[in-house]
PDB file of C-alpha atoms in Angstrom:
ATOM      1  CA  UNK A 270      -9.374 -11.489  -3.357  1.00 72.00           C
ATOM      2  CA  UNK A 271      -5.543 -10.737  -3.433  1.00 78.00           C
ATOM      3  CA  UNK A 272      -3.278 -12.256  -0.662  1.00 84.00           C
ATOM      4  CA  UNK A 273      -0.169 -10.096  -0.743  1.00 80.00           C
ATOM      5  CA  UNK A 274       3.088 -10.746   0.434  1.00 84.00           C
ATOM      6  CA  UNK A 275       4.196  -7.964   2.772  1.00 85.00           C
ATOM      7  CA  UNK A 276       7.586  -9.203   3.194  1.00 87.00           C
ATOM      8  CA  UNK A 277       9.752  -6.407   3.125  1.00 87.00           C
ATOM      9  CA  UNK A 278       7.485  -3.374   3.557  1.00 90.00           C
ATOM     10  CA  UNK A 279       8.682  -0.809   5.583  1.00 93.00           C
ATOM     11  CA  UNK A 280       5.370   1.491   5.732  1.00 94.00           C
ATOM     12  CA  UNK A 281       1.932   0.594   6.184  1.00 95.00           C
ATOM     13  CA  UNK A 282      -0.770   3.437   5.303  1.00 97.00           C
ATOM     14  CA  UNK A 283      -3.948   3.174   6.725  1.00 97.00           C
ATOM     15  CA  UNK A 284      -6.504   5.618   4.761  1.00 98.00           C
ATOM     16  CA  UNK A 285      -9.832   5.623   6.599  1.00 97.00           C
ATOM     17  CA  UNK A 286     -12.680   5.760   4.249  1.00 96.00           C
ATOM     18  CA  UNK A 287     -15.291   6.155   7.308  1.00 96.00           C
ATOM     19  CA  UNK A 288     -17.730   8.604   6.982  1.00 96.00           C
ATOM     20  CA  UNK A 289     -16.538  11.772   7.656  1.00 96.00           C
ATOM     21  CA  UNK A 290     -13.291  11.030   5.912  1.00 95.00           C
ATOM     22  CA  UNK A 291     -14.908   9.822   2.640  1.00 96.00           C
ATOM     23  CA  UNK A 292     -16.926  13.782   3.301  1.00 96.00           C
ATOM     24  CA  UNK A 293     -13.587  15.240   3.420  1.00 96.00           C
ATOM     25  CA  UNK A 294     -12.127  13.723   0.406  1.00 96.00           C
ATOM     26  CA  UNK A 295     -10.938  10.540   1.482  1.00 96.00           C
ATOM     27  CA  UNK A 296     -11.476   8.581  -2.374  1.00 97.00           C
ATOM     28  CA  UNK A 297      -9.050  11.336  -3.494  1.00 98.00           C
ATOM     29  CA  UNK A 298      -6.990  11.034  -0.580  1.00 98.00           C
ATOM     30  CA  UNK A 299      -6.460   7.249  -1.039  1.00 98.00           C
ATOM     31  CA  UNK A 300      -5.901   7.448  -4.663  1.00 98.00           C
ATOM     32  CA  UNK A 301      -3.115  10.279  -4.938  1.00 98.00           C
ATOM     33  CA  UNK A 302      -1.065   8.080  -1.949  1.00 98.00           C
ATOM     34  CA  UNK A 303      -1.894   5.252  -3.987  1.00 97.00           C
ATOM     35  CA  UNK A 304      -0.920   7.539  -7.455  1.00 98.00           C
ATOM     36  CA  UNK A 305       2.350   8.736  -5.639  1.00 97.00           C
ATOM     37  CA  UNK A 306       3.555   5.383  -4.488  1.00 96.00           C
ATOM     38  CA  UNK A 307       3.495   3.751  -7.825  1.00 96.00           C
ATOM     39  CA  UNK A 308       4.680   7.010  -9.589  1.00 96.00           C
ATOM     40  CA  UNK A 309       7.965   6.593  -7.348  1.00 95.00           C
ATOM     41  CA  UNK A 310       7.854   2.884  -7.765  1.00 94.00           C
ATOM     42  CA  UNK A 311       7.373   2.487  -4.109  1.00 93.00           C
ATOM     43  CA  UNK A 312       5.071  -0.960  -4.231  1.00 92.00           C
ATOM     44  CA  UNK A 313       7.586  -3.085  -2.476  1.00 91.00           C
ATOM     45  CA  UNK A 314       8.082  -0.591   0.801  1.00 94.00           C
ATOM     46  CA  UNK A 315       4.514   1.059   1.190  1.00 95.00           C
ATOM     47  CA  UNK A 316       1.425  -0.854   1.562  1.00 95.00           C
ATOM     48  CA  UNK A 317      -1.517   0.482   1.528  1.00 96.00           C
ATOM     49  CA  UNK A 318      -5.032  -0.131   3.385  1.00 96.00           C
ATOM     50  CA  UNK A 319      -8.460   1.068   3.193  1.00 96.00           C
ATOM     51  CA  UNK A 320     -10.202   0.991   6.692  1.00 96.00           C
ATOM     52  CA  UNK A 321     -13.599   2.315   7.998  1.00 95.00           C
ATOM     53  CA  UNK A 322     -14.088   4.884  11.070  1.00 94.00           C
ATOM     54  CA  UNK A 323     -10.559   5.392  12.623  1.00 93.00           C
ATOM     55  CA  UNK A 324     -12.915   7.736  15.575  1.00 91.00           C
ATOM     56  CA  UNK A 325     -11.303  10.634  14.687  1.00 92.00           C
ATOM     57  CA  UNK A 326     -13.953  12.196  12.693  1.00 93.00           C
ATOM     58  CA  UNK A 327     -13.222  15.963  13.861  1.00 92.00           C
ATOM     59  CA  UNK A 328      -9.535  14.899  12.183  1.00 93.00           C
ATOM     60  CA  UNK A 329     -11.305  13.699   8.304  1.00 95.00           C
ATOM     61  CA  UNK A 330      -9.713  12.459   6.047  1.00 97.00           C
ATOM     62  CA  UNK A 331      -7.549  10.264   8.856  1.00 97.00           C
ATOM     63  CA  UNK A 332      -4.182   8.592   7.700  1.00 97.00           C
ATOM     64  CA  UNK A 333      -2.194   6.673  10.115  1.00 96.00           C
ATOM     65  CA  UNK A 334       1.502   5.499   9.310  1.00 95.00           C
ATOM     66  CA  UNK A 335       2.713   2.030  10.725  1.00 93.00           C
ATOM     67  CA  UNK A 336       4.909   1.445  11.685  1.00 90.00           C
ATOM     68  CA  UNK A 337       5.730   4.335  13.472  1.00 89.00           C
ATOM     69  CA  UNK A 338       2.282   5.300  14.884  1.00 91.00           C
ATOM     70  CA  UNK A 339       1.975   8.461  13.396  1.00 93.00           C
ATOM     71  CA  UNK A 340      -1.523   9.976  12.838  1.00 95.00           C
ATOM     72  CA  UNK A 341      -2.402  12.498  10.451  1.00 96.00           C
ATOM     73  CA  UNK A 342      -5.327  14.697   9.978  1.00 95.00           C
ATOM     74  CA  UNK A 343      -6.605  16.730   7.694  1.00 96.00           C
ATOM     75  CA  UNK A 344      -5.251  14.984   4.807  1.00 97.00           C
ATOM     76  CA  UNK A 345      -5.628  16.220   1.462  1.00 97.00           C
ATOM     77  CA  UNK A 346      -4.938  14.774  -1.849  1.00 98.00           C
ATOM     78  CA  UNK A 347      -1.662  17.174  -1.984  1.00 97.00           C
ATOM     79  CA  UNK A 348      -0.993  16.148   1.617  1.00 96.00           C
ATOM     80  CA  UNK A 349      -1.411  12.414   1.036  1.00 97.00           C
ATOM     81  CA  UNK A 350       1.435  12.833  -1.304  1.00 96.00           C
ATOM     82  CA  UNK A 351       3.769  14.530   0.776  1.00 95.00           C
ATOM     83  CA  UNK A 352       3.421  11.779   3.046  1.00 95.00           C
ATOM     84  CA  UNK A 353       4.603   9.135   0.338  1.00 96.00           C
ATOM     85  CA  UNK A 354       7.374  11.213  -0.073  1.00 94.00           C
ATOM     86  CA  UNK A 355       8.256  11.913   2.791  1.00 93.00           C
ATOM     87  CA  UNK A 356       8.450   8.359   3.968  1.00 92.00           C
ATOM     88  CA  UNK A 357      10.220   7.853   0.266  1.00 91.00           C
ATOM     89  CA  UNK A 358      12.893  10.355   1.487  1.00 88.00           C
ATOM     90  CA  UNK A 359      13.103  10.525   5.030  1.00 73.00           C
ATOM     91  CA  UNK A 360      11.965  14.005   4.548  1.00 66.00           C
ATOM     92  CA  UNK A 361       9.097  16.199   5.190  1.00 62.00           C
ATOM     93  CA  UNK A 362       7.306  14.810   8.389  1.00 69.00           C
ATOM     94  CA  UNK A 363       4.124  16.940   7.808  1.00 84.00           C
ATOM     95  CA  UNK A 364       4.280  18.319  11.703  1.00 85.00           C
ATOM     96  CA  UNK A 365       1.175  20.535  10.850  1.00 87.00           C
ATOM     97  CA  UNK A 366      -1.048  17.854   9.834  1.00 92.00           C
ATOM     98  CA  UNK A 367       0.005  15.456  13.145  1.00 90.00           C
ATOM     99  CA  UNK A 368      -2.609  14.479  15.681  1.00 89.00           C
ATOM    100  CA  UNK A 369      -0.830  11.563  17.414  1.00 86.00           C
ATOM    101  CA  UNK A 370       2.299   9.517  17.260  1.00 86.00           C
ATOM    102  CA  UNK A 371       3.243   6.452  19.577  1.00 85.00           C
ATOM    103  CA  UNK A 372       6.132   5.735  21.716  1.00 78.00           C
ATOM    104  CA  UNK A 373       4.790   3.133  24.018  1.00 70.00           C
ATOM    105  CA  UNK A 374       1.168   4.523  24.395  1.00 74.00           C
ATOM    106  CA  UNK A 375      -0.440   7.197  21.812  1.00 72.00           C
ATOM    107  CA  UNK A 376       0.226  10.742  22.543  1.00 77.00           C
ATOM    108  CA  UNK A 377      -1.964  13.665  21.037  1.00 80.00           C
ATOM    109  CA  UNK A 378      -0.064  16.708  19.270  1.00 79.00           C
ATOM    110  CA  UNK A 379      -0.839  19.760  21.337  1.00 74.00           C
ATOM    111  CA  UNK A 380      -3.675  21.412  18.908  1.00 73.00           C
ATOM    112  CA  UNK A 381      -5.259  17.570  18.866  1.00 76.00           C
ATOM    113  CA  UNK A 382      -8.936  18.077  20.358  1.00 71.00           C
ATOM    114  CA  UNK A 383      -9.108  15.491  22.720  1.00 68.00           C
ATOM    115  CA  UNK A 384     -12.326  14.253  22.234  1.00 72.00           C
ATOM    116  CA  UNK A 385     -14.327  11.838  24.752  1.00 69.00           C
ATOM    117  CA  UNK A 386     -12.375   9.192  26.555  1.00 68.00           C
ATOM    118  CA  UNK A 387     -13.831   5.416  25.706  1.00 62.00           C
ATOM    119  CA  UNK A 388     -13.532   4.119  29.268  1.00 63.00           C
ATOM    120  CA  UNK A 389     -16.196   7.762  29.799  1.00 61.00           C
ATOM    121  CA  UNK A 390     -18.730   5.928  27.252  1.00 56.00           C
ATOM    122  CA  UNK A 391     -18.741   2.756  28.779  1.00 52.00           C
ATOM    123  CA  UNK A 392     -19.226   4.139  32.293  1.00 50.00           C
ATOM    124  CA  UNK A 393     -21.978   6.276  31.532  1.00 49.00           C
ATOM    125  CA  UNK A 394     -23.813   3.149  29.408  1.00 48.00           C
TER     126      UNK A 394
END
């Protein structure tokens, strides 16, 4: 396996590839951010991840930008790629497609369903 060296990155992409996601076009997803960033020669400032279940399933496919703790849902091959270049340009921040950002605790977008609390699930266990 690769070790890279994430000196210098300024984004980090996290492209779930749970379920749900994967259902909702998550292998497309992940390869037109991948596509995009190496199209704009964008290797050195965006690194990308695979994960599994982010728990946002109702959200598929999930992308979450570090480090600024945005969440995004409903992502879409064409929306994957306005997120490289938005981050690329300082540009388009994809409000419409925002469940959650972070300044010092996450905080849903309005339209976000809220979904169960996990303190609920381990109460009721």
């Amino acid at each position: 396996m690769t070790t890279w060296n994430l000196e210098g990155m300024k984004h980090h992409l996290l492209i779930c590839n749970g379920g749900s996601c994967m259902r909702n076009q998550g292998e497309q997803v992940t390869q037109a951010i991948r596509d995009e960033i190496a199209r704009h020669a964008g290797d050195a400032l965006i690194h990308t991840t695979r994960t599994r279940c982010n728990g946002r399933c109702e959200d598929a496919c999930v992308v979450i930008h570090y480090p600024k703790g945005v969440w995004y849902r409903k992502v879409s091959p064409d929306t994957g790629r306005r997120i490289v270049n938005g981050l690329l340009s300082s540009g388009d921040s994809l409000k419409e497609h925002v469940s959650y950002t972070y300044e010092n605790k996450l905080a849903a977008a309005p339209e976000t369903p809220r979904g169960i609390l996990k303190n609920q699930i381990k109460a009721e266990e």
